[in-house]
Each structure stands twice: as C-alpha cells, then as structure tokens.
mmCIF file of C-alpha atoms in Angstrom:
data_model
loop_
_atom_site.group_PDB
_atom_site.id
_atom_site.type_symbol
_atom_site.label_atom_id
_atom_site.label_comp_id
_atom_site.label_asym_id
_atom_site.label_seq_id
_atom_site.Cartn_x
_atom_site.Cartn_y
_atom_site.Cartn_z
ATOM 1 C CA MET A 75 5.796 27.239 -33.965
ATOM 2 C CA GLU A 76 6.933 26.398 -31.285
ATOM 3 C CA PRO A 77 6.822 22.003 -29.183
ATOM 4 C CA LYS A 78 4.661 23.078 -25.966
ATOM 5 C CA ALA A 79 5.526 22.611 -23.238
ATOM 6 C CA SER A 80 4.766 19.629 -20.822
ATOM 7 C CA ALA A 81 2.548 20.895 -18.005
ATOM 8 C CA MET A 82 3.024 17.698 -15.716
ATOM 9 C CA LYS A 83 4.414 18.888 -12.580
ATOM 10 C CA PRO A 84 8.211 16.663 -11.740
ATOM 11 C CA ALA A 85 7.505 14.621 -8.721
ATOM 12 C CA ASP A 86 7.774 14.882 -5.747
ATOM 13 C CA ASP A 87 10.145 11.962 -4.604
ATOM 14 C CA GLY A 88 10.557 13.314 -1.863
ATOM 15 C CA ARG A 89 6.507 13.906 -0.598
ATOM 16 C CA LEU A 90 6.054 10.458 -2.147
ATOM 17 C CA ALA A 91 7.807 7.959 0.906
ATOM 18 C CA ARG A 92 7.214 10.150 3.195
ATOM 19 C CA LEU A 93 2.961 9.287 2.689
ATOM 20 C CA ILE A 94 4.229 5.593 2.507
ATOM 21 C CA HIS A 95 6.559 6.312 5.596
ATOM 22 C CA THR A 96 3.802 8.442 7.874
ATOM 23 C CA THR A 97 0.519 6.589 6.543
ATOM 24 C CA ARG A 98 -0.168 3.542 8.353
ATOM 25 C CA TRP A 99 -4.240 3.309 7.497
ATOM 26 C CA ALA A 100 -5.045 1.720 3.488
ATOM 27 C CA ALA A 101 -8.045 1.802 1.686
ATOM 28 C CA MET A 102 -7.550 -1.592 -0.591
ATOM 29 C CA ALA A 103 -9.592 -2.906 -2.628
ATOM 30 C CA THR A 104 -10.456 -6.433 -3.827
ATOM 31 C CA VAL A 105 -12.529 -8.619 -6.466
ATOM 32 C CA ASP A 106 -15.450 -10.525 -5.414
ATOM 33 C CA GLU A 107 -16.519 -12.554 -7.747
ATOM 34 C CA SER A 108 -16.514 -10.416 -10.171
ATOM 35 C CA ASP A 109 -17.379 -7.257 -8.513
ATOM 36 C CA PRO A 110 -15.066 -4.839 -6.963
ATOM 37 C CA TYR A 111 -15.190 -4.505 -2.556
ATOM 38 C CA VAL A 112 -13.157 -2.058 0.012
ATOM 39 C CA SER A 113 -12.200 -1.885 2.867
ATOM 40 C CA TRP A 114 -9.787 -0.353 4.491
ATOM 41 C CA VAL A 115 -6.310 -1.954 6.016
ATOM 42 C CA ALA A 116 -3.134 -1.037 8.283
ATOM 43 C CA TYR A 117 -0.044 -1.995 6.208
ATOM 44 C CA ALA A 118 3.752 -1.611 6.579
ATOM 45 C CA PRO A 119 6.006 -1.702 3.917
ATOM 46 C CA GLU A 120 9.381 -3.251 3.618
ATOM 47 C CA GLU A 121 12.197 -0.746 4.180
ATOM 48 C CA ASP A 122 13.116 -0.940 0.868
ATOM 49 C CA PHE A 123 8.875 -0.989 -0.676
ATOM 50 C CA SER A 124 9.461 -3.950 -2.330
ATOM 51 C CA CYS A 125 6.626 -5.409 -0.834
ATOM 52 C CA PHE A 126 3.678 -4.356 1.702
ATOM 53 C CA TYR A 127 2.785 -6.374 4.969
ATOM 54 C CA LEU A 128 -0.701 -6.894 5.875
ATOM 55 C CA HIS A 129 -2.325 -9.092 8.728
ATOM 56 C CA LEU A 130 -5.604 -9.647 7.479
ATOM 57 C CA SER A 131 -8.432 -13.017 9.496
ATOM 58 C CA ARG A 132 -9.265 -15.620 7.961
ATOM 59 C CA LEU A 133 -12.896 -14.389 8.288
ATOM 60 C CA ALA A 134 -12.864 -10.410 6.707
ATOM 61 C CA LYS A 135 -14.842 -10.801 3.044
ATOM 62 C CA HIS A 136 -11.990 -9.340 1.918
ATOM 63 C CA THR A 137 -10.094 -11.700 3.058
ATOM 64 C CA ARG A 138 -11.041 -14.825 1.651
ATOM 65 C CA ASN A 139 -11.908 -11.971 -1.719
ATOM 66 C CA LEU A 140 -7.637 -12.277 -1.438
ATOM 67 C CA LEU A 141 -7.710 -16.497 -0.960
ATOM 68 C CA ASP A 142 -9.433 -16.478 -4.056
ATOM 69 C CA ASN A 143 -8.584 -13.660 -6.483
ATOM 70 C CA GLY A 144 -5.081 -12.569 -5.482
ATOM 71 C CA LYS A 145 -5.520 -8.955 -6.902
ATOM 72 C CA ILE A 146 -5.057 -6.374 -4.624
ATOM 73 C CA SER A 147 -4.808 -2.285 -5.443
ATOM 74 C CA LEU A 148 -3.929 -0.550 -2.100
ATOM 75 C CA ALA A 149 -4.666 3.532 -1.939
ATOM 76 C CA ILE A 150 -2.512 5.485 0.614
ATOM 77 C CA SER A 151 -3.509 9.073 0.804
ATOM 78 C CA GLU A 152 -2.289 12.336 2.896
ATOM 79 C CA PRO A 153 -4.714 12.954 5.887
ATOM 80 C CA ASP A 154 -7.684 16.017 4.886
ATOM 81 C CA SER A 155 -7.882 18.833 7.646
ATOM 82 C CA GLY A 156 -10.746 19.991 5.921
ATOM 83 C CA GLU A 157 -9.215 23.204 5.116
ATOM 84 C CA GLY A 158 -8.224 23.765 1.357
ATOM 85 C CA ASP A 159 -9.301 21.781 -1.813
ATOM 86 C CA PRO A 160 -9.090 18.059 -0.959
ATOM 87 C CA GLN A 161 -8.716 16.799 -4.766
ATOM 88 C CA GLN A 162 -5.015 19.172 -3.966
ATOM 89 C CA LEU A 163 -4.125 15.648 -0.836
ATOM 90 C CA ALA A 164 -0.798 13.835 -2.401
ATOM 91 C CA ARG A 165 -2.439 10.190 -2.946
ATOM 92 C CA LEU A 166 -1.001 6.222 -4.236
ATOM 93 C CA ILE A 167 -2.489 4.024 -5.871
ATOM 94 C CA LEU A 168 -0.501 0.811 -6.258
ATOM 95 C CA GLN A 169 -1.732 -2.771 -7.535
ATOM 96 C CA GLY A 170 -0.431 -5.943 -7.445
ATOM 97 C CA HIS A 171 -1.217 -9.592 -5.824
ATOM 98 C CA ILE A 172 -1.084 -11.049 -2.992
ATOM 99 C CA GLU A 173 1.005 -14.245 -1.346
ATOM 100 C CA VAL A 174 0.385 -15.800 2.135
ATOM 101 C CA VAL A 175 3.876 -15.272 4.798
ATOM 102 C CA ALA A 176 3.375 -19.238 5.748
ATOM 103 C CA ASP A 177 3.628 -19.989 9.345
ATOM 104 C CA GLY A 178 7.134 -21.216 10.192
ATOM 105 C CA SER A 179 8.077 -20.896 6.161
ATOM 106 C CA ASP A 180 11.595 -18.565 4.983
ATOM 107 C CA GLY A 181 10.950 -14.737 6.633
ATOM 108 C CA TYR A 182 7.796 -15.671 8.512
ATOM 109 C CA ASP A 183 9.803 -14.755 11.831
ATOM 110 C CA ALA A 184 11.038 -11.028 10.559
ATOM 111 C CA ALA A 185 7.995 -10.273 8.256
ATOM 112 C CA LYS A 186 6.027 -10.812 11.729
ATOM 113 C CA MET A 187 8.567 -8.537 13.809
ATOM 114 C CA HIS A 188 8.617 -5.889 10.575
ATOM 115 C CA TYR A 189 5.061 -5.252 10.779
ATOM 116 C CA LEU A 190 4.756 -5.772 14.676
ATOM 117 C CA LYS A 191 7.402 -3.608 15.213
ATOM 118 C CA ARG A 192 4.628 -0.122 13.331
ATOM 119 C CA PHE A 193 1.847 -2.206 15.261
ATOM 120 C CA PRO A 194 3.552 -2.802 17.948
ATOM 121 C CA ASP A 195 -0.830 -3.144 19.602
ATOM 122 C CA ALA A 196 -1.114 -6.354 16.938
ATOM 123 C CA ALA A 197 1.077 -9.060 18.866
ATOM 124 C CA MET A 198 -1.933 -10.877 20.086
ATOM 125 C CA LEU A 199 -4.287 -11.141 16.919
ATOM 126 C CA PHE A 200 -0.887 -13.242 15.308
ATOM 127 C CA ASP A 201 -2.571 -15.633 18.345
ATOM 128 C CA PHE A 202 -5.511 -16.360 17.283
ATOM 129 C CA ALA A 203 -5.612 -19.022 13.994
ATOM 130 C CA ASP A 204 -8.509 -16.999 12.120
ATOM 131 C CA PHE A 205 -5.609 -14.605 10.607
ATOM 132 C CA SER A 206 -2.318 -14.556 9.167
ATOM 133 C CA LEU A 207 0.111 -12.310 7.139
ATOM 134 C CA PHE A 208 0.777 -11.550 4.102
ATOM 135 C CA ARG A 209 3.007 -9.681 1.452
ATOM 136 C CA PHE A 210 1.199 -7.914 -0.989
ATOM 137 C CA VAL A 211 3.673 -7.013 -4.038
ATOM 138 C CA VAL A 212 3.054 -3.972 -6.932
ATOM 139 C CA GLU A 213 3.589 -4.352 -10.044
ATOM 140 C CA THR A 214 2.387 -0.806 -10.746
ATOM 141 C CA GLY A 215 0.792 2.031 -9.877
ATOM 142 C CA ARG A 216 0.006 5.804 -9.891
ATOM 143 C CA TYR A 217 1.262 9.036 -7.577
ATOM 144 C CA VAL A 218 -1.253 12.014 -7.874
ATOM 145 C CA GLU A 219 -0.077 15.125 -5.609
ATOM 146 C CA GLY A 220 -2.542 17.628 -7.228
ATOM 147 C CA PHE A 221 -3.763 19.216 -10.377
ATOM 148 C CA ALA A 222 -1.211 18.751 -13.375
ATOM 149 C CA SER A 223 0.997 16.259 -11.081
ATOM 150 C CA SER A 224 0.101 12.446 -11.962
ATOM 151 C CA HIS A 225 2.732 9.824 -12.430
ATOM 152 C CA LYS A 226 3.153 5.930 -12.827
ATOM 153 C CA VAL A 227 5.083 3.991 -9.889
ATOM 154 C CA SER A 228 7.390 0.985 -10.442
ATOM 155 C CA PRO A 229 8.701 -1.022 -8.540
ATOM 156 C CA ALA A 230 12.203 0.185 -9.371
ATOM 157 C CA ARG A 231 11.106 4.079 -8.665
ATOM 158 C CA LEU A 232 9.310 2.292 -5.302
ATOM 159 C CA GLN A 233 12.767 1.122 -4.225
ATOM 160 C CA ARG A 234 14.272 4.036 -4.832
ATOM 161 C CA VAL A 235 12.432 6.717 -3.773
ATOM 162 C CA SER A 236 12.297 4.656 -0.337
ATOM 163 C CA SER A 237 15.217 6.091 1.386
ATOM 164 C CA LEU A 238 13.941 9.967 1.127
ATOM 165 C CA ALA A 239 11.017 9.162 4.350
#
C-alpha cells in the first residue's frame, strides 16, 4: 500500500505578501484580565515584515489591555465581495507581543515616518498626548488560503516573503 499523499495545497507566498501589503485594517485581539477583547486597528508593516506598527490611544480599552498584558493577535483578511464562499478568502492570524516605541527613543522617528507614509491622514494624531506608537513583534502565525491550505507562519517566513508583493 502506498502512503497517502498530503491533501494540503502549497501556500502562495506572493498572495500572502500582497495580503499584508494591501490590507490596512486588522482585527486585534487583546486580553482583558482573563477575557478576550477584539477591536479594529490600522497597521503599517515594516518593509521586511519584521514588525508591524500601530498608533493607538491610551484612552482605548484595547491599548490599556496591551499595556497591562502585552499579548496580542492580529487577524488580516482579504475583503469579502459578497460573492462566493467567504471561507475561501485568504486570511492571516498573527500572534506575538507589543512594545512601546517611546517618543525620542532610538528608532522612533523612523517608525513614525514609516507609519505616516502608509497613513498620512494620521499625522495630527501624533500631536495628541494620549496617542502612542507601538511595535507588534510576531512570534507565530497561521496563513489560510481556503480549504486544504493552512500553513504555519514564522517571523523568518514573513521576512522571506516580504519582497514578493
């Protein structure tokens, strides 16, 4: 008897890279004491996908959760056109931790300019005292392209595919 071939489809790394580059809005999960809390955030990936920048208000519940417990998960999905099976949409779930990028710290100006390149209309928010810049560092993830196509994503893989978009 021959071994059964894997039914898993290979990942389309170009599609993964385009998903990260072209999508700007993600669902973000944080932990409130012991309960999950989900909200929506804009994100700016570093060019090599080594991290993702978020600019968040400390008045928001999700930011307070991040400051109390740095665990974070982002979910990014292709847009749903309203046609076909939405379970076939490519989507990426990333898990990791958050770091504050303090104003005046090494790398702050570069991170701010990187964020504003993607979101120029957010410039005025950098003048608000309650907003802070954060760096989301990915530890692991899962990329799903539809049925029979689910793949583990490591930080090294993200960096490898970053040039394919």
